[in-house]
């Protein structure tokens, strides 16, 4: 397609075709692509005019004649034949007895050569008595004297990917494409590309969604393995998580600063669109000290680390992941959160009403509440006594309960300490 340009056709021809000077003077201007020809049609025209750079498929040439024209590498884009590495080695072996020194000869191998094939080349060279063996696999260096691959292949691949995804819409102006089409094409190009620099530049397009100055959230105090921890959260207007902060009570300055930096990194990721689900899947069940019993949370009773506890908490509160807690709630936290947000919005929209006089609760209800609280304290005290000397499970690592002289795991059912 390079032959069709302003120098061969002239400006008058391009202007009659409807192109503007800023279009056909651009270095990457491709007339045939602008006219609607596909990559396959342009390649077919190039092969017809310029040839395929190989004799394979030529008329009046039989297959038994092709070995005479074989080269060290494949010829052109469509060539498949080449001299096998064993052919190079046998030719050198025929001349080696007449030379006192080694033969400086490159033994070419294709890019798809395997380790076993290279091993067989060395073995054959040793068997035939060669004094040197110089193997070179095609494409194993970033720069090589001979290459049969085009430098513009990557650009053509991008155009091919866009054509495959969008079809005929690939030739429309960007302004006429829908947002879904643009995102679909960008995702296809991103999946096809192996250039990490390109992916980093594409990631910069995503804008950071900052939190409002006055934000909602909660502060959860808990104790993990004897270490008091405060988890602060900040939310967007729709109730989704946007930032976290971690405060430790007794840990040294180094560990506390490390956890603060970790919380900042997670917060920036959330504000740039990283799903909370990804963080929860990656960081739950991480194991390091402090770990063990959790006190201060109604549903999470054990964790393998502070990070594990933190993302169990966030997954439970913001994703409704009841599978991450030891004591499932009666009501799903997501439904409860949505109800509270709807109630707040309704209260904000309704004008203040006169406050009615509050009638004290009956004495019987107070007594029932006190009795239930005492029973709960007794239950927690009994569970703590059963877990005070219980080791972690040797199968899954979760906490065990003492049952007589044995210890039973509540997670996998394994029994320990019984003969």
Coordinates of C-alpha atoms in Angstrom, one line a residue:
X1 CA 0.0 0.0 0.0
X2 CA 3.0 2.3 0.3
X3 CA 3.0 2.9 -3.5
X4 CA -0.3 4.7 -3.4
X5 CA 0.7 8.1 -1.9
X6 CA 0.9 11.8 -2.7
X7 CA 4.1 11.5 -4.7
X8 CA 2.9 8.8 -7.1
X9 CA -0.8 9.9 -7.4
X10 CA -0.5 13.7 -6.9
X11 CA -2.4 16.1 -4.7
X12 CA -5.2 16.6 -7.3
X13 CA -6.1 12.9 -7.3
X14 CA -6.2 12.7 -3.5
X15 CA -8.3 15.8 -3.3
X16 CA -10.8 14.4 -5.8
X17 CA -11.0 11.4 -3.5
X18 CA -12.1 13.7 -0.7
X19 CA -8.9 13.8 1.4
X20 CA -7.6 17.0 3.1
X21 CA -3.9 18.0 3.0
X22 CA -3.5 17.4 6.7
X23 CA -4.7 13.8 6.1
X24 CA -2.6 12.7 3.1
X25 CA 0.5 14.6 4.4
X26 CA 0.5 12.6 7.7
X27 CA 3.4 10.1 7.9
X28 CA 1.1 7.2 8.7
X29 CA -1.4 7.9 6.0
X30 CA -2.5 4.7 4.2
X31 CA -4.7 5.5 1.2
X32 CA -5.9 1.9 0.6
X33 CA -7.0 1.6 4.2
X34 CA -8.8 4.9 4.1
X35 CA -10.6 3.8 0.9
X36 CA -12.0 0.8 2.8
X37 CA -9.7 -2.0 1.6
X38 CA -9.1 -4.7 4.2
X39 CA -5.7 -5.9 5.3
X40 CA -6.2 -9.2 3.5
X41 CA -7.1 -7.4 0.2
X42 CA -4.0 -5.2 0.5
X43 CA -1.7 -8.2 1.2
X44 CA -3.1 -10.1 -1.8
X45 CA -2.4 -7.1 -4.0
X46 CA 1.1 -6.8 -2.7
X47 CA 1.8 -10.5 -3.3
X48 CA 0.5 -10.1 -6.9
X49 CA 2.6 -7.0 -7.7
X50 CA 5.7 -7.6 -5.6
X51 CA 5.8 -11.4 -5.3
X52 CA 6.0 -13.5 -2.1
X53 CA 9.9 -13.7 -2.0
X54 CA 9.8 -17.5 -2.3
X55 CA 9.6 -20.1 -5.0
X56 CA 7.1 -22.2 -3.0
X57 CA 3.8 -22.3 -4.8
X58 CA 5.3 -21.1 -8.1
X59 CA 3.7 -22.5 -11.3
X60 CA 5.4 -25.2 -13.3
X61 CA 7.7 -26.1 -10.3
X62 CA 7.4 -29.6 -8.9
X63 CA 7.8 -30.4 -5.2
X64 CA 10.8 -32.5 -5.8
X65 CA 12.6 -29.4 -7.3
X66 CA 12.1 -27.3 -4.1
X67 CA 15.1 -28.6 -2.1
X68 CA 17.5 -27.1 -4.6
X69 CA 16.2 -23.6 -3.6
X70 CA 16.2 -24.1 0.2
X71 CA 17.9 -21.5 2.3
X72 CA 19.1 -21.2 5.9
X73 CA 15.9 -19.6 6.9
X74 CA 12.3 -19.5 5.7
X75 CA 11.8 -17.2 2.7
X76 CA 9.2 -14.4 2.8
X77 CA 6.0 -14.4 4.9
X78 CA 4.6 -17.5 3.3
X79 CA 7.7 -19.7 3.0
X80 CA 7.8 -22.9 5.1
X81 CA 11.0 -24.7 3.8
X82 CA 14.5 -24.2 5.1
X83 CA 17.7 -26.3 5.4
X84 CA 17.5 -28.5 8.5
X85 CA 20.3 -28.0 11.1
X86 CA 21.5 -31.6 10.4
X87 CA 22.2 -30.6 6.8
X88 CA 24.6 -27.8 8.0
X89 CA 26.3 -30.3 10.4
X90 CA 26.8 -33.0 7.8
X91 CA 28.2 -30.5 5.3
X92 CA 30.7 -29.3 7.9
X93 CA 31.6 -32.9 8.8
X94 CA 32.4 -33.6 5.2
X95 CA 35.0 -30.8 5.1
X96 CA 36.4 -31.2 8.7
X97 CA 38.9 -34.0 7.9
X98 CA 40.7 -31.7 5.5
X99 CA 41.1 -28.8 7.9
X100 CA 43.4 -28.6 10.9
X101 CA 41.3 -26.1 12.8
X102 CA 37.6 -25.6 13.5
X103 CA 35.1 -24.4 10.9
X104 CA 33.4 -21.1 11.6
X105 CA 29.9 -21.7 10.3
X106 CA 26.6 -20.7 11.8
X107 CA 24.1 -23.5 12.1
X108 CA 20.7 -21.9 11.7
X109 CA 17.6 -23.1 13.5
X110 CA 14.0 -21.8 13.3
X111 CA 12.4 -19.8 16.1
X112 CA 10.3 -22.8 17.2
X113 CA 13.3 -25.1 17.8
X114 CA 13.1 -27.0 21.0
X115 CA 15.7 -27.9 23.6
X116 CA 15.7 -31.5 22.4
X117 CA 16.5 -30.5 18.8
X118 CA 19.4 -28.3 20.0
X119 CA 20.7 -31.2 22.1
X120 CA 20.5 -33.5 19.1
X121 CA 22.6 -31.0 17.1
X122 CA 25.4 -31.0 19.6
X123 CA 25.3 -34.8 19.8
X124 CA 25.5 -35.2 16.1
X125 CA 28.4 -32.7 15.9
X126 CA 30.3 -34.8 18.5
X127 CA 29.5 -38.0 16.7
X128 CA 30.7 -36.7 13.3
X129 CA 33.9 -35.2 14.8
X130 CA 33.4 -31.5 14.4
X131 CA 35.7 -29.3 16.4
X132 CA 33.2 -26.4 16.8
X133 CA 29.5 -25.9 16.8
X134 CA 27.8 -22.5 16.5
X135 CA 24.0 -22.7 16.8
X136 CA 21.7 -19.7 16.3
X137 CA 18.0 -19.8 16.8
X138 CA 16.1 -17.3 14.7
X139 CA 14.8 -14.3 16.8
X140 CA 16.7 -15.1 20.0
X141 CA 18.4 -11.6 19.9
X142 CA 16.6 -8.3 19.7
X143 CA 18.9 -7.3 16.9
X144 CA 20.2 -9.7 14.2
X145 CA 21.7 -9.1 10.7
X146 CA 19.0 -11.1 8.8
X147 CA 15.3 -11.0 9.6
X148 CA 12.4 -12.3 7.5
X149 CA 9.7 -10.5 9.7
X150 CA 8.3 -7.1 8.9
X151 CA 8.8 -4.2 11.3
X152 CA 5.3 -3.0 10.9
X153 CA 3.7 -6.3 11.8
X154 CA 2.6 -5.1 15.2
X155 CA 0.8 -2.1 13.7
X156 CA -1.0 -4.3 11.2
X157 CA -1.9 -6.7 14.0
X158 CA -3.6 -3.8 15.9
X159 CA -5.6 -2.8 12.8
X160 CA -6.5 -6.5 12.2
X161 CA -7.7 -6.8 15.8
X162 CA -9.9 -3.7 15.6
X163 CA -11.4 -4.9 12.3
X164 CA -12.1 -8.3 13.9
X165 CA -13.9 -6.6 16.8
X166 CA -15.7 -3.8 15.1
X167 CA -16.2 -5.1 11.6
X168 CA -17.1 -2.4 9.1
X169 CA -17.4 0.1 12.0
X170 CA -13.6 0.1 12.3
X171 CA -13.4 2.7 9.5
X172 CA -15.9 5.1 11.1
X173 CA -14.6 8.2 12.9
X174 CA -14.1 7.7 16.6
X175 CA -16.8 10.2 17.4
X176 CA -19.4 8.0 15.7
X177 CA -18.5 4.9 17.8
X178 CA -20.4 4.0 20.9
X179 CA -18.6 3.9 24.3
X180 CA -19.0 0.1 24.4
X181 CA -17.3 -0.3 21.0
X182 CA -14.4 1.9 22.0
X183 CA -13.9 -0.1 25.3
X184 CA -14.3 -3.4 23.5
X185 CA -11.6 -2.5 20.9
X186 CA -9.3 -1.1 23.6
X187 CA -9.6 -4.3 25.6
X188 CA -8.9 -6.5 22.6
X189 CA -5.7 -4.5 21.8
X190 CA -4.7 -4.6 25.4
X191 CA -5.1 -8.4 25.5
X192 CA -3.1 -8.8 22.3
X193 CA -0.2 -6.6 23.3
X194 CA 2.8 -7.9 25.2
X195 CA 4.3 -4.4 25.8
X196 CA 4.1 -3.5 29.4
X197 CA 5.0 0.1 28.7
X198 CA 1.9 0.4 26.5
X199 CA -0.2 -1.1 29.2
X200 CA 1.1 1.4 31.8
X201 CA 0.4 4.3 29.5
X202 CA -3.1 3.0 28.9
X203 CA -3.7 2.7 32.7
X204 CA -2.9 6.5 33.0
X205 CA -6.1 7.2 31.1
X206 CA -8.2 6.1 34.1
X207 CA -9.0 9.0 36.2
X208 CA -8.8 8.9 40.0
X209 CA -12.2 9.3 41.7
X210 CA -11.6 11.4 44.8
X211 CA -13.8 11.1 47.9
X212 CA -16.0 14.0 49.0
X213 CA -14.6 16.2 51.7
X214 CA -17.3 15.1 54.1
X215 CA -17.6 11.3 53.9
X216 CA -19.4 8.5 55.7
X217 CA -17.8 5.3 57.0
X218 CA -17.2 3.5 60.3
X219 CA -14.5 2.8 62.8
X220 CA -14.2 -0.8 64.0
X221 CA -12.2 -1.6 67.1
X222 CA -11.0 -5.1 67.6
X223 CA -8.2 -7.2 69.2
X224 CA -6.3 -9.7 67.0
X225 CA -4.0 -12.0 68.9
X226 CA -3.8 -9.5 71.8
X227 CA -3.0 -6.6 69.4
X228 CA -5.6 -3.8 69.4
X229 CA -6.4 -2.5 65.9
X230 CA -8.7 0.3 64.7
X231 CA -9.9 0.1 61.1
X232 CA -11.3 3.4 59.7
X233 CA -13.2 3.4 56.4
X234 CA -14.3 6.2 54.0
X235 CA -17.2 5.9 51.6
X236 CA -18.5 7.5 48.4
X237 CA -22.0 9.0 48.3
X238 CA -23.3 5.6 47.0
X239 CA -21.9 3.8 50.0
X240 CA -19.0 2.0 48.2
X241 CA -15.6 1.8 49.8
X242 CA -13.1 4.5 48.9
X243 CA -10.4 4.5 51.5
X244 CA -9.1 2.7 54.6
X245 CA -6.9 3.6 57.5
X246 CA -5.3 1.4 60.1
X247 CA -4.3 2.3 63.6
X248 CA -2.3 -0.1 65.8
X249 CA -2.1 0.2 69.6
X250 CA 1.1 -1.4 70.8
X251 CA 3.2 -2.2 67.8
X252 CA 6.5 -0.3 67.1
X253 CA 6.9 2.6 64.7
X254 CA 8.2 0.5 61.8
X255 CA 5.3 -2.0 61.7
X256 CA 2.8 0.7 62.3
X257 CA 4.2 2.8 59.4
X258 CA 4.3 -0.2 57.2
X259 CA 0.6 -0.9 57.8
X260 CA -0.3 2.8 57.2
X261 CA 1.6 2.7 53.8
X262 CA -0.2 -0.5 52.9
X263 CA -3.6 1.1 53.7
X264 CA -2.7 4.1 51.6
X265 CA -1.8 1.9 48.7
X266 CA -5.1 0.0 48.9
X267 CA -7.0 3.3 49.1
X268 CA -5.3 4.6 46.0
X269 CA -6.2 1.4 44.2
X270 CA -9.8 1.6 45.2
X271 CA -10.0 5.2 44.0
X272 CA -8.5 4.2 40.6
X273 CA -11.1 1.6 40.1
X274 CA -9.5 -1.6 41.4
X275 CA -12.5 -3.8 42.6
X276 CA -12.6 -4.5 46.3
X277 CA -13.3 -8.2 45.4
X278 CA -9.7 -8.4 44.0
X279 CA -8.2 -7.2 47.3
X280 CA -10.3 -9.5 49.3
X281 CA -9.4 -12.6 47.3
X282 CA -5.7 -11.7 47.4
X283 CA -5.2 -10.8 51.0
X284 CA -7.6 -13.1 53.0
X285 CA -6.0 -16.1 54.7
X286 CA -2.5 -14.4 54.7
X287 CA -0.6 -15.8 57.7
X288 CA 1.8 -13.9 60.0
X289 CA 1.9 -12.6 63.6
X290 CA -0.1 -11.2 65.3
X291 CA -2.8 -13.7 64.6
X292 CA -5.4 -15.8 66.5
X293 CA -8.5 -15.0 68.4
X294 CA -10.5 -11.8 67.5
X295 CA -12.3 -9.9 70.2
X296 CA -14.5 -6.9 69.6
X297 CA -16.3 -8.1 66.4
X298 CA -19.7 -9.8 66.5
X299 CA -19.0 -12.1 63.6
X300 CA -15.3 -12.5 63.1
X301 CA -13.8 -14.6 65.8
X302 CA -10.5 -15.8 64.4
X303 CA -8.0 -14.5 61.8
X304 CA -4.6 -15.6 60.5
X305 CA -3.1 -12.1 60.5
X306 CA -4.1 -8.4 60.8
X307 CA -4.3 -8.2 57.0
X308 CA -6.6 -11.3 57.0
X309 CA -8.8 -9.7 59.6
X310 CA -9.0 -6.4 57.8
X311 CA -10.1 -7.9 54.5
X312 CA -12.5 -10.3 56.2
X313 CA -14.1 -7.2 57.7
X314 CA -14.2 -5.3 54.5
X315 CA -15.5 -8.3 52.5
X316 CA -18.2 -8.9 55.1
X317 CA -19.3 -5.2 55.5
X318 CA -19.1 -4.1 51.8
X319 CA -19.5 -7.3 49.8
X320 CA -21.8 -9.3 52.0
X321 CA -19.2 -12.1 52.2
X322 CA -20.7 -14.1 55.1
X323 CA -18.4 -17.0 54.1
X324 CA -15.5 -15.1 55.6
X325 CA -16.9 -14.9 59.1
X326 CA -17.1 -17.5 61.8
X327 CA -20.5 -16.4 63.1
X328 CA -23.0 -15.7 60.2
X329 CA -25.3 -12.8 60.9
X330 CA -29.1 -13.1 61.0
X331 CA -29.4 -10.3 58.3
X332 CA -27.1 -9.8 55.4
X333 CA -24.9 -6.8 56.0
X334 CA -25.4 -5.5 52.5
X335 CA -29.2 -5.4 52.8
X336 CA -28.8 -3.8 56.2
X337 CA -26.5 -1.1 54.8
X338 CA -28.8 -0.4 51.9
X339 CA -31.7 0.0 54.3
X340 CA -29.8 2.4 56.5
X341 CA -28.8 4.5 53.5
X342 CA -32.4 4.7 52.3
X343 CA -33.5 5.7 55.7
X344 CA -30.9 8.4 55.9
X345 CA -31.9 9.8 52.5
X346 CA -35.6 9.7 53.5
X347 CA -34.8 11.5 56.8
X348 CA -32.8 14.2 55.0
X349 CA -35.7 14.9 52.6
X350 CA -38.4 15.1 55.2
X351 CA -39.0 18.2 57.3
X352 CA -38.4 18.0 61.0
X353 CA -41.5 17.0 63.0
X354 CA -42.3 17.7 66.6
X355 CA -40.6 15.3 68.9
X356 CA -43.1 13.0 70.7
X357 CA -42.6 12.2 74.4
X358 CA -40.7 9.0 74.8
X359 CA -42.3 6.4 77.1
X360 CA -39.9 4.5 79.3
X361 CA -39.7 0.8 78.4
X362 CA -41.6 -1.6 80.7
X363 CA -39.5 -3.1 83.6
X364 CA -40.1 -6.6 82.2
X365 CA -38.3 -5.7 78.9
X366 CA -35.4 -4.4 80.8
X367 CA -35.1 -7.5 82.9
X368 CA -35.3 -9.7 79.8
X369 CA -32.5 -7.7 78.2
X370 CA -30.3 -8.0 81.3
X371 CA -30.9 -11.7 81.5
X372 CA -30.0 -12.2 77.8
X373 CA -26.9 -10.2 78.2
X374 CA -25.8 -12.2 81.2
X375 CA -26.4 -15.5 79.3
X376 CA -24.3 -14.2 76.4
X377 CA -21.4 -13.2 78.8
X378 CA -21.5 -16.7 80.3
X379 CA -21.4 -18.3 76.9
X380 CA -18.5 -16.2 75.8
X381 CA -16.6 -17.0 79.0
X382 CA -17.2 -20.7 78.5
X383 CA -16.0 -20.6 74.9
X384 CA -12.9 -18.6 75.9
X385 CA -12.0 -21.2 78.5
X386 CA -12.3 -24.0 75.9
X387 CA -10.1 -22.1 73.5
X388 CA -7.5 -20.7 75.8
X389 CA -5.1 -23.6 75.5
X390 CA -6.3 -24.9 72.1
X391 CA -3.6 -25.2 69.4
X392 CA -4.3 -24.4 65.7
X393 CA -5.5 -27.2 63.5
X394 CA -2.6 -29.1 61.9
X395 CA -4.7 -29.7 58.7
X396 CA -6.3 -26.3 57.9
X397 CA -4.7 -24.0 60.5
X398 CA -8.0 -22.7 62.0
X399 CA -8.7 -22.6 65.8
X400 CA -9.8 -25.7 67.6
X401 CA -12.0 -26.3 70.6
X402 CA -11.1 -28.5 73.6
X403 CA -13.4 -31.6 73.9
X404 CA -12.3 -33.6 76.9
X405 CA -8.7 -34.6 76.3
X406 CA -9.0 -33.9 72.5
X407 CA -9.2 -30.8 70.4
X408 CA -11.7 -30.6 67.6
X409 CA -11.5 -28.2 64.6
X410 CA -14.7 -26.3 63.8
X411 CA -13.6 -25.7 60.2
X412 CA -12.6 -29.1 58.9
X413 CA -13.7 -31.5 61.7
X414 CA -10.2 -32.8 62.4
X415 CA -9.5 -34.2 65.9
X416 CA -6.2 -33.7 67.6
X417 CA -4.6 -35.0 70.8
X418 CA -6.5 -38.3 70.9
X419 CA -4.7 -41.6 70.9

